[in-house]
């Protein structure tokens, strides 16, 4: 990869065939962007074509080292899913210090803090999604995202404490 270029990442199991993953939305999003970039896709060998955009299809990626390299090589990861619970792609991207742009659906707002470690976009607003990609690649904005803004470790501590508290409440004094 050429470090002077901008790279956008999109990936999922069955990335181009699972309607829920939003590959059709991704195509619409990319048609509205003005910035120069190349798209990296994992989880698909083909299926996405966007005029005047170079696309690197990586197919299925099964080892963590390669995934880490892919996330780290990208400038931003796009998650245009129609629904999500606790997205592995978002988690993996943020752990590799790569910001995420995603629709504000399901559990995405628990992982992505708008304008801190990525962008939360109103559901299915592809033009606003494209606006945030363009904003991200603005030279000033691209560098505002810092690895220390990814407070996922703190989230896990908080979440584990909540689970422990629910467990203790359920178990109570042992009479239930």
Short mmCIF file of C-alpha atoms in Angstrom, two decimals:
data_model
loop_
_atom_site.label_atom_id
_atom_site.label_comp_id
_atom_site.label_asym_id
_atom_site.label_seq_id
_atom_site.Cartn_x
_atom_site.Cartn_y
_atom_site.Cartn_z
CA UNK A 1 0.00 0.00 0.00
CA UNK A 2 1.11 3.51 -0.74
CA UNK A 3 1.28 5.56 2.48
CA UNK A 4 0.56 8.76 0.54
CA UNK A 5 -2.92 7.45 -0.39
CA UNK A 6 -6.11 7.35 1.64
CA UNK A 7 -7.62 3.94 2.38
CA UNK A 8 -11.13 3.08 3.48
CA UNK A 9 -11.88 -0.37 4.92
CA UNK A 10 -15.09 -2.37 4.66
CA UNK A 11 -15.34 -5.94 5.83
CA UNK A 12 -17.56 -8.67 7.17
CA UNK A 13 -18.27 -12.33 6.69
CA UNK A 14 -20.13 -12.44 3.36
CA UNK A 15 -19.45 -8.72 3.00
CA UNK A 16 -21.02 -8.33 -0.42
CA UNK A 17 -23.81 -10.90 -0.17
CA UNK A 18 -25.31 -10.32 3.31
CA UNK A 19 -27.88 -7.52 2.85
CA UNK A 20 -27.65 -6.66 6.57
CA UNK A 21 -23.98 -5.66 6.19
CA UNK A 22 -25.08 -2.78 3.97
CA UNK A 23 -22.85 -3.23 0.95
CA UNK A 24 -25.56 -1.64 -1.23
CA UNK A 25 -25.59 1.32 1.17
CA UNK A 26 -21.79 1.44 0.99
CA UNK A 27 -21.93 1.78 -2.79
CA UNK A 28 -24.36 4.69 -2.45
CA UNK A 29 -22.19 6.30 0.24
CA UNK A 30 -19.07 6.08 -1.91
CA UNK A 31 -20.86 7.64 -4.89
CA UNK A 32 -21.42 10.77 -2.78
CA UNK A 33 -17.84 11.26 -1.54
CA UNK A 34 -15.53 13.84 -3.06
CA UNK A 35 -12.20 12.75 -1.59
CA UNK A 36 -9.60 10.52 -3.22
CA UNK A 37 -9.23 7.09 -1.65
CA UNK A 38 -8.95 3.40 -2.39
CA UNK A 39 -11.28 0.84 -0.86
CA UNK A 40 -10.04 -2.30 0.91
CA UNK A 41 -12.64 -5.07 1.28
CA UNK A 42 -12.23 -8.24 3.30
CA UNK A 43 -14.80 -11.01 3.49
CA UNK A 44 -15.57 -10.79 -0.24
CA UNK A 45 -13.68 -11.59 -3.42
CA UNK A 46 -15.84 -9.39 -5.65
CA UNK A 47 -19.22 -7.73 -5.83
CA UNK A 48 -18.56 -4.08 -5.16
CA UNK A 49 -17.96 -1.74 -8.04
CA UNK A 50 -17.81 2.00 -7.70
CA UNK A 51 -16.94 4.11 -10.71
CA UNK A 52 -13.49 5.70 -10.60
CA UNK A 53 -12.52 3.92 -7.36
CA UNK A 54 -9.78 1.32 -7.01
CA UNK A 55 -10.93 -1.61 -4.87
CA UNK A 56 -8.68 -4.22 -3.25
CA UNK A 57 -10.62 -7.44 -2.58
CA UNK A 58 -8.89 -9.57 0.05
CA UNK A 59 -11.44 -12.38 0.37
CA UNK A 60 -11.76 -14.28 3.63
CA UNK A 61 -9.14 -13.37 6.23
CA UNK A 62 -8.75 -15.97 8.95
CA UNK A 63 -5.75 -14.98 11.01
CA UNK A 64 -5.55 -12.22 13.59
CA UNK A 65 -2.15 -10.92 12.51
CA UNK A 66 -3.35 -10.24 8.96
CA UNK A 67 -6.57 -8.64 10.24
CA UNK A 68 -4.58 -6.38 12.55
CA UNK A 69 -2.38 -5.32 9.64
CA UNK A 70 -5.42 -4.60 7.45
CA UNK A 71 -7.15 -2.50 10.13
CA UNK A 72 -3.95 -0.61 10.87
CA UNK A 73 -3.32 0.09 7.19
CA UNK A 74 -6.72 1.72 6.73
CA UNK A 75 -7.39 5.34 7.58
CA UNK A 76 -11.01 4.66 8.55
CA UNK A 77 -13.34 1.66 8.73
CA UNK A 78 -16.89 1.92 7.42
CA UNK A 79 -19.71 -0.12 8.99
CA UNK A 80 -22.89 0.66 7.02
CA UNK A 81 -24.83 -2.23 8.59
CA UNK A 82 -28.59 -2.07 8.84
CA UNK A 83 -28.43 -3.63 12.30
CA UNK A 84 -25.66 -4.51 14.72
CA UNK A 85 -25.40 -5.82 18.23
CA UNK A 86 -21.81 -5.45 19.42
CA UNK A 87 -19.89 -5.32 16.14
CA UNK A 88 -16.63 -7.26 15.97
CA UNK A 89 -15.51 -5.11 13.05
CA UNK A 90 -15.96 -1.94 15.12
CA UNK A 91 -14.18 -3.45 18.12
CA UNK A 92 -11.28 -4.77 16.05
CA UNK A 93 -10.88 -1.50 14.17
CA UNK A 94 -10.86 0.62 17.32
CA UNK A 95 -8.39 -1.70 19.02
CA UNK A 96 -6.09 -1.11 16.05
CA UNK A 97 -6.56 2.66 16.56
CA UNK A 98 -8.49 3.04 13.31
CA UNK A 99 -11.58 5.25 13.63
CA UNK A 100 -14.99 3.98 12.51
CA UNK A 101 -17.89 5.55 10.67
CA UNK A 102 -21.16 3.68 11.21
CA UNK A 103 -24.89 4.10 11.34
CA UNK A 104 -26.27 4.72 14.83
CA UNK A 105 -28.05 1.37 15.09
CA UNK A 106 -28.03 -1.33 17.76
CA UNK A 107 -25.00 -1.28 20.03
CA UNK A 108 -22.83 0.94 17.81
CA UNK A 109 -23.28 3.96 20.10
CA UNK A 110 -21.78 1.94 22.97
CA UNK A 111 -18.55 1.60 21.00
CA UNK A 112 -18.27 4.72 18.88
CA UNK A 113 -18.22 8.17 20.47
CA UNK A 114 -19.19 10.68 17.77
CA UNK A 115 -16.21 12.82 16.70
CA UNK A 116 -13.94 11.14 19.24
CA UNK A 117 -13.13 7.69 17.86
CA UNK A 118 -15.37 7.85 14.82
CA UNK A 119 -18.72 9.00 13.53
CA UNK A 120 -22.25 7.89 14.40
CA UNK A 121 -24.48 8.68 11.44
CA UNK A 122 -28.29 8.75 11.53
CA UNK A 123 -29.53 5.39 10.22
CA UNK A 124 -29.34 4.95 6.47
CA UNK A 125 -28.55 8.59 5.65
CA UNK A 126 -25.96 7.80 2.97
CA UNK A 127 -25.37 11.45 2.05
CA UNK A 128 -24.57 12.38 5.66
CA UNK A 129 -22.33 9.30 5.88
CA UNK A 130 -20.44 10.52 2.78
CA UNK A 131 -20.23 14.02 4.27
CA UNK A 132 -18.45 12.59 7.33
CA UNK A 133 -16.02 10.63 5.18
CA UNK A 134 -15.15 13.81 3.31
CA UNK A 135 -14.86 15.67 6.62
CA UNK A 136 -12.57 12.94 7.96
CA UNK A 137 -10.19 13.20 5.03
CA UNK A 138 -9.91 16.94 5.50
CA UNK A 139 -6.28 17.35 6.59
CA UNK A 140 -7.19 18.89 9.94
CA UNK A 141 -9.89 16.40 10.88
CA UNK A 142 -8.03 13.22 9.94
CA UNK A 143 -5.44 13.82 12.65
CA UNK A 144 -7.88 14.70 15.45
CA UNK A 145 -8.58 11.03 16.18
CA UNK A 146 -6.11 9.66 18.69
CA UNK A 147 -5.65 6.13 20.03
CA UNK A 148 -6.20 7.33 23.59
CA UNK A 149 -9.78 8.23 22.61
CA UNK A 150 -10.56 4.53 22.30
CA UNK A 151 -11.68 3.87 25.87
CA UNK A 152 -12.82 0.33 25.14
CA UNK A 153 -10.87 -1.08 28.08
CA UNK A 154 -12.82 1.23 30.37
CA UNK A 155 -16.05 0.12 28.70
CA UNK A 156 -15.22 -3.51 29.45
CA UNK A 157 -14.54 -2.69 33.10
CA UNK A 158 -17.85 -0.87 33.36
CA UNK A 159 -19.75 -3.58 31.50
CA UNK A 160 -18.20 -6.38 33.57
CA UNK A 161 -19.13 -4.53 36.78
CA UNK A 162 -22.72 -4.21 35.56
CA UNK A 163 -22.86 -7.93 34.77
CA UNK A 164 -21.42 -8.74 38.19
CA UNK A 165 -23.99 -6.52 39.87
CA UNK A 166 -26.86 -8.21 37.96
CA UNK A 167 -25.42 -11.62 38.86
CA UNK A 168 -25.15 -10.67 42.54
CA UNK A 169 -28.70 -9.33 42.49
CA UNK A 170 -29.96 -12.55 40.91
CA UNK A 171 -28.07 -14.77 43.35
CA UNK A 172 -28.84 -12.48 46.27
CA UNK A 173 -28.33 -14.16 49.59
CA UNK A 174 -28.39 -17.63 48.03
CA UNK A 175 -32.08 -18.32 48.77
CA UNK A 176 -33.24 -17.84 45.17
#
